[in-house]
Structures are given as structure tokens and as C-alpha cells.
PDB file of C-alpha atoms in Angstrom:
ATOM      1  CA  MET A   9      83.220 113.580 138.418  1.00 75.00           C
ATOM      2  CA  TYR A  10      84.593 110.234 137.241  1.00 89.00           C
ATOM      3  CA  SER A  11      87.545 108.677 138.992  1.00 96.00           C
ATOM      4  CA  LEU A  12      90.443 107.810 136.715  1.00 97.00           C
ATOM      5  CA  LYS A  13      89.853 104.148 137.561  1.00 96.00           C
ATOM      6  CA  ASP A  14      86.202 104.308 136.451  1.00 97.00           C
ATOM      7  CA  PHE A  15      87.074 106.301 133.320  1.00 98.00           C
ATOM      8  CA  PHE A  16      89.706 103.752 132.347  1.00 98.00           C
ATOM      9  CA  SER A  17      87.150 100.982 132.870  1.00 97.00           C
ATOM     10  CA  VAL A  18      84.988 102.590 130.179  1.00 97.00           C
ATOM     11  CA  LEU A  19      87.964 102.853 127.815  1.00 98.00           C
ATOM     12  CA  ASN A  20      88.971  99.284 128.546  1.00 98.00           C
ATOM     13  CA  ALA A  21      85.477  97.891 127.946  1.00 97.00           C
ATOM     14  CA  TYR A  22      85.763  98.604 124.208  1.00 97.00           C
ATOM     15  CA  ALA A  23      89.455  97.722 123.862  1.00 98.00           C
ATOM     16  CA  PRO A  24      90.618  95.467 126.721  1.00 98.00           C
ATOM     17  CA  LEU A  25      94.320  95.603 127.588  1.00 98.00           C
ATOM     18  CA  THR A  26      94.270  91.806 127.611  1.00 98.00           C
ATOM     19  CA  LEU A  27      94.199  92.024 123.799  1.00 98.00           C
ATOM     20  CA  SER A  28      97.562  93.785 123.834  1.00 97.00           C
ATOM     21  CA  GLN A  29      98.947  91.015 125.997  1.00 97.00           C
ATOM     22  CA  LYS A  30      97.696  88.398 123.552  1.00 97.00           C
ATOM     23  CA  MET A  31      99.440  90.236 120.698  1.00 96.00           C
ATOM     24  CA  ILE A  32     102.647  90.483 122.733  1.00 96.00           C
ATOM     25  CA  GLU A  33     102.483  86.723 123.307  1.00 96.00           C
ATOM     26  CA  LYS A  34     102.353  86.337 119.517  1.00 93.00           C
ATOM     27  CA  GLY A  35     105.634  88.263 119.196  1.00 94.00           C
ATOM     28  CA  CYS A  36     104.412  91.877 118.854  1.00 95.00           C
ATOM     29  CA  TYR A  37     105.599  94.788 120.967  1.00 95.00           C
ATOM     30  CA  ASP A  38     103.293  97.230 122.733  1.00 96.00           C
ATOM     31  CA  ASN A  39     103.004  99.667 125.608  1.00 97.00           C
ATOM     32  CA  SER A  40      99.373 100.517 126.285  1.00 97.00           C
ATOM     33  CA  GLY A  41      97.440 101.691 129.338  1.00 97.00           C
ATOM     34  CA  ILE A  42      97.812 104.616 131.754  1.00 98.00           C
ATOM     35  CA  LEU A  43     101.323 105.766 130.827  1.00 97.00           C
ATOM     36  CA  ILE A  44     101.398 109.105 132.671  1.00 96.00           C
ATOM     37  CA  ASN A  45      99.349 109.095 135.867  1.00 97.00           C
ATOM     38  CA  CYS A  46      98.822 112.553 137.331  1.00 95.00           C
ATOM     39  CA  CYS A  47      95.258 112.532 138.685  1.00 94.00           C
ATOM     40  CA  GLU A  48      92.663 110.581 140.635  1.00 93.00           C
ATOM     41  CA  LYS A  49      89.599 112.414 139.264  1.00 96.00           C
ATOM     42  CA  VAL A  50      88.887 113.209 135.606  1.00 97.00           C
ATOM     43  CA  SER A  51      87.765 116.763 134.850  1.00 96.00           C
ATOM     44  CA  GLY A  52      87.615 116.082 131.125  1.00 97.00           C
ATOM     45  CA  ALA A  53      89.370 114.142 128.376  1.00 98.00           C
ATOM     46  CA  VAL A  54      90.856 115.083 125.012  1.00 98.00           C
ATOM     47  CA  PHE A  55      91.061 112.269 122.458  1.00 98.00           C
ATOM     48  CA  SER A  56      93.904 112.586 119.939  1.00 98.00           C
ATOM     49  CA  LEU A  57      95.546 109.913 117.791  1.00 98.00           C
ATOM     50  CA  ASP A  58      98.955 111.197 118.961  1.00 98.00           C
ATOM     51  CA  LEU A  59     100.251 113.099 121.957  1.00 97.00           C
ATOM     52  CA  SER A  60     101.283 116.357 120.279  1.00 96.00           C
ATOM     53  CA  LYS A  61     101.858 119.920 121.386  1.00 95.00           C
ATOM     54  CA  GLU A  62      98.448 120.705 119.870  1.00 96.00           C
ATOM     55  CA  ALA A  63      96.770 118.011 121.973  1.00 97.00           C
ATOM     56  CA  VAL A  64      98.329 119.386 125.157  1.00 97.00           C
ATOM     57  CA  ILE A  65      97.309 122.948 124.285  1.00 97.00           C
ATOM     58  CA  LYS A  66      93.748 121.777 123.644  1.00 98.00           C
ATOM     59  CA  ALA A  67      93.652 119.938 126.967  1.00 98.00           C
ATOM     60  CA  GLU A  68      94.809 123.052 128.805  1.00 97.00           C
ATOM     61  CA  ARG A  69      92.344 125.321 126.987  1.00 97.00           C
ATOM     62  CA  GLU A  70      89.429 122.946 127.553  1.00 97.00           C
ATOM     63  CA  LYS A  71      90.447 122.376 131.197  1.00 97.00           C
ATOM     64  CA  CYS A  72      90.783 118.629 130.617  1.00 98.00           C
ATOM     65  CA  ASN A  73      93.259 116.735 132.781  1.00 97.00           C
ATOM     66  CA  VAL A  74      93.345 113.538 130.689  1.00 98.00           C
ATOM     67  CA  ILE A  75      94.485 112.913 127.115  1.00 98.00           C
ATOM     68  CA  VAL A  76      93.604 109.610 125.446  1.00 98.00           C
ATOM     69  CA  THR A  77      95.807 108.640 122.505  1.00 98.00           C
ATOM     70  CA  HIS A  78      96.102 105.684 120.183  1.00 98.00           C
ATOM     71  CA  HIS A  79      99.859 105.822 119.685  1.00 98.00           C
ATOM     72  CA  PRO A  80     101.683 105.284 122.993  1.00 97.00           C
ATOM     73  CA  VAL A  81     103.154 108.448 124.477  1.00 93.00           C
ATOM     74  CA  ILE A  82     105.983 106.246 125.794  1.00 93.00           C
ATOM     75  CA  TYR A  83     106.652 103.388 123.419  1.00 92.00           C
ATOM     76  CA  LYS A  84     110.159 102.212 124.246  1.00 87.00           C
ATOM     77  CA  PRO A  85     112.521 103.089 127.111  1.00 85.00           C
ATOM     78  CA  ILE A  86     113.473 106.779 127.241  1.00 84.00           C
ATOM     79  CA  SER A  87     117.142 107.617 127.856  1.00 83.00           C
ATOM     80  CA  THR A  88     116.895 111.403 128.123  1.00 85.00           C
ATOM     81  CA  LEU A  89     114.291 114.156 128.367  1.00 85.00           C
ATOM     82  CA  SER A  90     114.723 117.778 127.332  1.00 83.00           C
ATOM     83  CA  VAL A  91     112.356 120.739 127.286  1.00 80.00           C
ATOM     84  CA  GLN A  92     114.247 121.898 124.196  1.00 81.00           C
ATOM     85  CA  SER A  93     113.146 118.820 122.241  1.00 85.00           C
ATOM     86  CA  PRO A  94     109.841 119.302 120.345  1.00 84.00           C
ATOM     87  CA  LEU A  95     109.368 115.533 120.458  1.00 85.00           C
ATOM     88  CA  GLU A  96     109.715 115.307 124.237  1.00 88.00           C
ATOM     89  CA  TYR A  97     108.044 118.604 125.128  1.00 90.00           C
ATOM     90  CA  PRO A  98     104.412 117.288 125.110  1.00 94.00           C
ATOM     91  CA  LEU A  99     105.271 114.500 127.525  1.00 94.00           C
ATOM     92  CA  MET A 100     107.109 116.841 129.880  1.00 93.00           C
ATOM     93  CA  ARG A 101     104.347 119.442 129.669  1.00 94.00           C
ATOM     94  CA  CYS A 102     101.785 116.827 130.694  1.00 96.00           C
ATOM     95  CA  VAL A 103     103.811 115.880 133.751  1.00 94.00           C
ATOM     96  CA  ASP A 104     104.368 119.543 134.635  1.00 94.00           C
ATOM     97  CA  LYS A 105     100.670 120.452 134.273  1.00 95.00           C
ATOM     98  CA  GLY A 106      99.270 117.293 135.869  1.00 96.00           C
ATOM     99  CA  ILE A 107      97.732 115.854 132.698  1.00 98.00           C
ATOM    100  CA  THR A 108      97.266 112.086 132.685  1.00 98.00           C
ATOM    101  CA  VAL A 109      97.866 110.265 129.390  1.00 98.00           C
ATOM    102  CA  VAL A 110      96.205 106.976 128.495  1.00 98.00           C
ATOM    103  CA  SER A 111      97.298 105.172 125.319  1.00 98.00           C
ATOM    104  CA  MET A 112      95.208 102.415 123.752  1.00 98.00           C
ATOM    105  CA  HIS A 113      97.306 100.895 120.985  1.00 98.00           C
ATOM    106  CA  LEU A 114      97.409  97.256 119.848  1.00 98.00           C
ATOM    107  CA  ASN A 115      94.378  96.449 121.981  1.00 98.00           C
ATOM    108  CA  LEU A 116      92.387  99.055 120.034  1.00 98.00           C
ATOM    109  CA  ASP A 117      93.854  97.924 116.701  1.00 98.00           C
ATOM    110  CA  VAL A 118      92.650  94.349 117.067  1.00 98.00           C
ATOM    111  CA  ALA A 119      89.435  94.789 119.075  1.00 98.00           C
ATOM    112  CA  ASP A 120      86.024  93.920 117.717  1.00 97.00           C
ATOM    113  CA  GLY A 121      84.853  97.312 116.439  1.00 97.00           C
ATOM    114  CA  GLY A 122      88.416  98.618 116.749  1.00 98.00           C
ATOM    115  CA  ILE A 123      90.641 100.461 114.302  1.00 98.00           C
ATOM    116  CA  ASP A 124      91.422  97.531 111.988  1.00 98.00           C
ATOM    117  CA  HIS A 125      87.732  96.616 111.902  1.00 98.00           C
ATOM    118  CA  CYS A 126      86.719 100.215 111.087  1.00 98.00           C
ATOM    119  CA  LEU A 127      89.277 100.535 108.288  1.00 98.00           C
ATOM    120  CA  ALA A 128      87.845  97.442 106.603  1.00 98.00           C
ATOM    121  CA  GLU A 129      84.326  98.838 106.908  1.00 97.00           C
ATOM    122  CA  ARG A 130      85.434 102.161 105.411  1.00 97.00           C
ATOM    123  CA  LEU A 131      86.909 100.286 102.455  1.00 98.00           C
ATOM    124  CA  GLY A 132      83.564  98.597 101.836  1.00 97.00           C
ATOM    125  CA  ALA A 133      83.545  95.444 103.965  1.00 98.00           C
ATOM    126  CA  GLU A 134      80.131  94.141 104.998  1.00 96.00           C
ATOM    127  CA  SER A 135      81.639  90.980 106.461  1.00 97.00           C
ATOM    128  CA  TYR A 136      85.219  89.792 106.646  1.00 98.00           C
ATOM    129  CA  LYS A 137      87.691  87.102 107.623  1.00 98.00           C
ATOM    130  CA  ILE A 138      90.284  87.997 110.268  1.00 98.00           C
ATOM    131  CA  ILE A 139      93.676  87.128 108.813  1.00 98.00           C
ATOM    132  CA  ASP A 140      95.656  86.823 112.068  1.00 97.00           C
ATOM    133  CA  ALA A 141      92.959  86.021 114.632  1.00 97.00           C
ATOM    134  CA  ILE A 142      93.318  85.880 118.399  1.00 96.00           C
ATOM    135  CA  SER A 143      89.615  85.070 118.855  1.00 96.00           C
ATOM    136  CA  GLU A 144      86.528  84.705 116.700  1.00 94.00           C
ATOM    137  CA  LYS A 145      86.023  88.492 116.523  1.00 96.00           C
ATOM    138  CA  GLU A 146      89.460  89.906 117.338  1.00 98.00           C
ATOM    139  CA  GLY A 147      92.773  90.030 115.541  1.00 98.00           C
ATOM    140  CA  TYR A 148      94.808  91.852 112.911  1.00 98.00           C
ATOM    141  CA  GLY A 149      94.179  92.098 109.185  1.00 98.00           C
ATOM    142  CA  ARG A 150      90.799  91.794 107.475  1.00 98.00           C
ATOM    143  CA  GLU A 151      90.030  90.077 104.167  1.00 98.00           C
ATOM    144  CA  PHE A 152      86.736  90.846 102.439  1.00 98.00           C
ATOM    145  CA  SER A 153      85.016  90.915  99.073  1.00 98.00           C
ATOM    146  CA  VAL A 154      83.694  94.138  97.548  1.00 97.00           C
ATOM    147  CA  GLU A 155      81.435  94.935  94.646  1.00 96.00           C
ATOM    148  CA  THR A 156      83.657  94.899  91.572  1.00 97.00           C
ATOM    149  CA  THR A 157      85.378  98.224  91.054  1.00 97.00           C
ATOM    150  CA  THR A 158      88.685  99.479  89.658  1.00 97.00           C
ATOM    151  CA  LEU A 159      91.693 100.543  91.660  1.00 98.00           C
ATOM    152  CA  GLY A 160      91.293 104.071  90.278  1.00 97.00           C
ATOM    153  CA  GLN A 161      87.639 104.287  91.266  1.00 97.00           C
ATOM    154  CA  LEU A 162      88.298 102.933  94.754  1.00 98.00           C
ATOM    155  CA  THR A 163      91.207 105.341  95.254  1.00 98.00           C
ATOM    156  CA  ALA A 164      89.068 108.326  94.267  1.00 98.00           C
ATOM    157  CA  LYS A 165      86.393 107.208  96.723  1.00 97.00           C
ATOM    158  CA  MET A 166      88.892 106.768  99.568  1.00 98.00           C
ATOM    159  CA  LYS A 167      90.446 110.194  98.935  1.00 98.00           C
ATOM    160  CA  LYS A 168      86.978 111.660  99.394  1.00 97.00           C
ATOM    161  CA  TYR A 169      86.097 109.517 102.422  1.00 96.00           C
ATOM    162  CA  PHE A 170      89.373 110.240 104.203  1.00 96.00           C
ATOM    163  CA  SER A 171      89.701 113.893 103.071  1.00 95.00           C
ATOM    164  CA  THR A 172      93.195 113.315 101.716  1.00 97.00           C
ATOM    165  CA  THR A 173      95.094 113.553  98.440  1.00 96.00           C
ATOM    166  CA  LYS A 174      98.044 111.519  99.726  1.00 97.00           C
ATOM    167  CA  ILE A 175      97.118 107.971  98.698  1.00 98.00           C
ATOM    168  CA  LEU A 176      99.681 105.987  96.690  1.00 98.00           C
ATOM    169  CA  THR A 177      98.706 103.069  94.474  1.00 98.00           C
ATOM    170  CA  TYR A 178     100.625 100.404  92.585  1.00 98.00           C
ATOM    171  CA  GLY A 179      99.038  98.311  89.841  1.00 96.00           C
ATOM    172  CA  LYS A 180      95.800  98.776  87.949  1.00 92.00           C
ATOM    173  CA  GLY A 181      92.645  96.970  86.950  1.00 94.00           C
ATOM    174  CA  GLU A 182      89.651  95.514  88.736  1.00 97.00           C
ATOM    175  CA  VAL A 183      89.384  94.963  92.472  1.00 98.00           C
ATOM    176  CA  HIS A 184      87.254  92.112  93.834  1.00 98.00           C
ATOM    177  CA  LYS A 185      88.796  91.249  97.186  1.00 98.00           C
ATOM    178  CA  ILE A 186      90.764  93.388  99.648  1.00 98.00           C
ATOM    179  CA  ALA A 187      93.070  92.612 102.560  1.00 98.00           C
ATOM    180  CA  SER A 188      93.509  95.617 104.856  1.00 98.00           C
ATOM    181  CA  PHE A 189      95.904  96.154 107.756  1.00 98.00           C
ATOM    182  CA  CYS A 190      95.605  99.349 109.808  1.00 98.00           C
ATOM    183  CA  GLY A 191      98.776 101.297 110.584  1.00 96.00           C
ATOM    184  CA  SER A 192     102.153  99.941 109.510  1.00 96.00           C
ATOM    185  CA  GLY A 193     101.057  96.511 108.313  1.00 96.00           C
ATOM    186  CA  GLY A 194     103.513  95.929 105.485  1.00 96.00           C
ATOM    187  CA  ASN A 195     105.386  93.052 107.067  1.00 96.00           C
ATOM    188  CA  GLU A 196     102.160  91.380 108.169  1.00 97.00           C
ATOM    189  CA  ALA A 197     100.672  91.809 104.691  1.00 98.00           C
ATOM    190  CA  LEU A 198     103.740  90.371 103.001  1.00 97.00           C
ATOM    191  CA  THR A 199     103.801  87.398 105.378  1.00 97.00           C
ATOM    192  CA  ALA A 200     100.077  86.756 104.925  1.00 98.00           C
ATOM    193  CA  VAL A 201     100.405  86.671 101.135  1.00 98.00           C
ATOM    194  CA  LYS A 202     103.538  84.486 101.236  1.00 97.00           C
ATOM    195  CA  ASN A 203     101.870  82.011 103.585  1.00 97.00           C
ATOM    196  CA  GLY A 204      98.625  81.863 101.646  1.00 97.00           C
ATOM    197  CA  LYS A 205      96.544  83.443 104.437  1.00 97.00           C
ATOM    198  CA  THR A 206      94.922  85.785 101.917  1.00 98.00           C
ATOM    199  CA  ASN A 207      94.185  85.631  98.211  1.00 97.00           C
ATOM    200  CA  ALA A 208      92.989  89.247  98.015  1.00 98.00           C
ATOM    201  CA  ASP A 209      93.943  91.077  94.830  1.00 97.00           C
ATOM    202  CA  LEU A 210      94.400  94.427  96.639  1.00 98.00           C
ATOM    203  CA  ILE A 211      96.479  95.036  99.779  1.00 98.00           C
ATOM    204  CA  VAL A 212      95.719  98.210 101.767  1.00 98.00           C
ATOM    205  CA  THR A 213      97.949  99.479 104.596  1.00 98.00           C
ATOM    206  CA  SER A 214     100.385 102.300 105.507  1.00 98.00           C
ATOM    207  CA  ASP A 215     104.115 103.030 105.731  1.00 97.00           C
ATOM    208  CA  LEU A 216     105.232 100.410 103.220  1.00 97.00           C
ATOM    209  CA  ALA A 217     108.961  99.941 102.666  1.00 96.00           C
ATOM    210  CA  HIS A 218     110.193  99.470  99.093  1.00 97.00           C
ATOM    211  CA  HIS A 219     110.945  95.779  99.567  1.00 97.00           C
ATOM    212  CA  GLU A 220     107.405  95.241 100.862  1.00 98.00           C
ATOM    213  CA  ILE A 221     105.857  96.985  97.865  1.00 98.00           C
ATOM    214  CA  LYS A 222     108.136  95.055  95.516  1.00 97.00           C
ATOM    215  CA  GLY A 223     107.322  91.751  97.178  1.00 97.00           C
ATOM    216  CA  LEU A 224     103.577  92.314  96.967  1.00 98.00           C
ATOM    217  CA  ILE A 225     103.757  93.463  93.334  1.00 97.00           C
ATOM    218  CA  ASP A 226     105.983  90.509  92.410  1.00 97.00           C
ATOM    219  CA  MET A 227     103.349  88.188  93.920  1.00 97.00           C
ATOM    220  CA  GLY A 228     100.711  89.711  91.659  1.00 97.00           C
ATOM    221  CA  LYS A 229      98.986  92.037  94.125  1.00 98.00           C
ATOM    222  CA  LYS A 230      97.760  95.589  93.697  1.00 98.00           C
ATOM    223  CA  VAL A 231      98.728  97.907  96.533  1.00 98.00           C
ATOM    224  CA  MET A 232      97.153 100.978  98.140  1.00 98.00           C
ATOM    225  CA  VAL A 233      99.280 102.927 100.625  1.00 98.00           C
ATOM    226  CA  LEU A 234      97.255 105.186 102.927  1.00 98.00           C
ATOM    227  CA  PRO A 235      98.736 107.905 105.139  1.00 98.00           C
ATOM    228  CA  HIS A 236      99.148 106.294 108.549  1.00 98.00           C
ATOM    229  CA  TYR A 237      97.034 108.998 110.179  1.00 98.00           C
ATOM    230  CA  VAL A 238      93.968 108.550 107.976  1.00 96.00           C
ATOM    231  CA  ALA A 239      94.200 104.753 108.138  1.00 96.00           C
ATOM    232  CA  GLU A 240      93.726 104.936 111.910  1.00 98.00           C
ATOM    233  CA  GLU A 241      91.995 108.238 112.704  1.00 98.00           C
ATOM    234  CA  TYR A 242      88.646 107.043 111.332  1.00 97.00           C
ATOM    235  CA  GLY A 243      88.561 104.087 113.717  1.00 98.00           C
ATOM    236  CA  PHE A 244      89.889 106.150 116.619  1.00 98.00           C
ATOM    237  CA  ASN A 245      87.122 108.683 116.062  1.00 98.00           C
ATOM    238  CA  ARG A 246      84.552 105.874 116.118  1.00 98.00           C
ATOM    239  CA  TYR A 247      86.080 104.690 119.413  1.00 98.00           C
ATOM    240  CA  TYR A 248      85.769 108.219 120.799  1.00 98.00           C
ATOM    241  CA  GLU A 249      82.087 108.349 119.853  1.00 98.00           C
ATOM    242  CA  ARG A 250      81.386 105.043 121.616  1.00 98.00           C
ATOM    243  CA  VAL A 251      83.134 106.207 124.787  1.00 98.00           C
ATOM    244  CA  LYS A 252      81.417 109.607 124.635  1.00 98.00           C
ATOM    245  CA  ASN A 253      78.008 107.967 124.333  1.00 97.00           C
ATOM    246  CA  GLN A 254      78.777 105.638 127.228  1.00 96.00           C
ATOM    247  CA  LEU A 255      79.783 108.574 129.448  1.00 96.00           C
ATOM    248  CA  ASN A 256      76.538 110.347 128.507  1.00 93.00           C
ATOM    249  CA  GLY A 257      77.818 113.824 129.351  1.00 92.00           C
ATOM    250  CA  GLN A 258      79.015 112.925 132.831  1.00 94.00           C
ATOM    251  CA  ILE A 259      82.468 114.263 131.986  1.00 94.00           C
ATOM    252  CA  LYS A 260      83.621 116.592 129.233  1.00 96.00           C
ATOM    253  CA  THR A 261      85.067 114.902 126.155  1.00 98.00           C
ATOM    254  CA  VAL A 262      86.777 116.671 123.245  1.00 98.00           C
ATOM    255  CA  TYR A 263      88.143 115.262 119.973  1.00 98.00           C
ATOM    256  CA  LEU A 264      91.208 116.590 118.135  1.00 98.00           C
ATOM    257  CA  ASP A 265      91.520 115.870 114.404  1.00 97.00           C
ATOM    258  CA  ASP A 266      95.028 116.990 113.462  1.00 95.00           C
ATOM    259  CA  LYS A 267      94.543 117.736 109.774  1.00 93.00           C
ATOM    260  CA  ARG A 268      98.292 118.315 109.240  1.00 94.00           C
ATOM    261  CA  TYR A 269      98.686 114.570 108.758  1.00 95.00           C
ATOM    262  CA  ARG A 270      95.876 113.971 106.253  1.00 92.00           C
TER     263      ARG A 270
END
């Protein structure tokens, strides 16, 4: 049985926490790492993009005492906790049942082979430029050329790839170059275009506010808005597969794809 320390070392090898610190030094906010520590030995691990009631139920059913998430189970200071709150229940249930929760957030976003990297690959990138780099291979935002297509054709392909119907698009016409930002990258996308860090004709990200869409359209860009879940679940699943292969069956690993958010 793996110790929690050794298990975290495997997680950290593919997405070092030092990357989160580098992003924080650039002005970002994050809270990654072992956020609920309830065990010394790992009986098994459930991987889920979010800590949800479903993730906790799966951990209990599968007899796993660790849940690994992308989105931090504790992101900002908590003032109150209540078992009556559906938002706070999963966290409290984990503490009550001795389930450790590890969250790998910005470090996994920006890592080489991480979530931002995987999103670009899914959109068709064979090589790319990192828009906001913290090293040669790490950073946020990817710009890359694709074989000429139309926004409609690309959208249809992404709906199939991501098993979703919930993709919004603004603009029309041919697509030659894409800039993608996993998760809620609207502000970063807008800043990158304003500052000339990308000349992509299509911007792809999630959770765009109206002023961000308007700004990008006014600057002549086409926009694709992905559901936040699908923009990050693909890369998180790839991360899970890498960790699973590294563990080589030494501990049980289970993946939860919460299709409610597709």
C-alpha cells in the first residue's frame, strides 16, 4: 500500500506544486495540494474534476480513501460549514469518513502535458506557442495553426470530440490560427489580444463574460465558448491515465466522469 507521501510524489511529478507558486508570483490566486489530510496510507484513489457528492459516494463504494480533484475543494477561506448545505456537504463528509482530498489546480493547468496543453491538442495543435510562459514548456494559453477549416466545421467536430451540445460560437468564416485557454480564460484572452501576444483569428475558452465576448469580437476575433467541464475534463482524464500507468496497479484508481456538466 502506498503512503500518502509517496502517492502525492507521483501526482506532483506530472504537475509540480512549484508551478502554482510561479503563477501566484505572477498575480494569480491558487490553493493546490493536500487540502484535507485524513490518512497516512492510500487504499485507493478516485479522480474527479470536482469534489461532489457523487465523487464522495464513489469513493465510499470503491473503498478508496483519497479523492484527487482539479478544482480545489477549499479555494478561499471558509467562514461557516453546515451539513445542510449541499455545497459544503462533500467536504464535511470527507472529514467525517476519513477521506483525504488532493487538489491539483493551476499547477496542472500550466504543466507540460497538463490541461491547457491537452485542450490545445484536442483542438488540433501539433505544435504551439505558449502565450503566457513561465518556462520553455510551461505556462498558460496556447497559440497554434490548424489546417484551414470553418468555425462551423470545427464546432461540429468539437461537439463530437467532447460529447457535448453546449458549445457557443460568435462570428463565422475560416479558421487558420487558434488561441486556447483552459477553464475561465476570458480575461487572459482579452489581455493577450489587446497586448498583441496573439494574432489568432479564433479564441477558445470557457465562462466568458459579455464584456469579454464584446471586446474580442470588436477586435475582430471569432470566439468559441466551451463548457468549463469539457474544456478541462479531457486533460484531467489524460493526467489520470498517466498517474494510473505510473502506479502500475499497486493501488486502486477509479475515474469519475460527471456527465451532468457536459
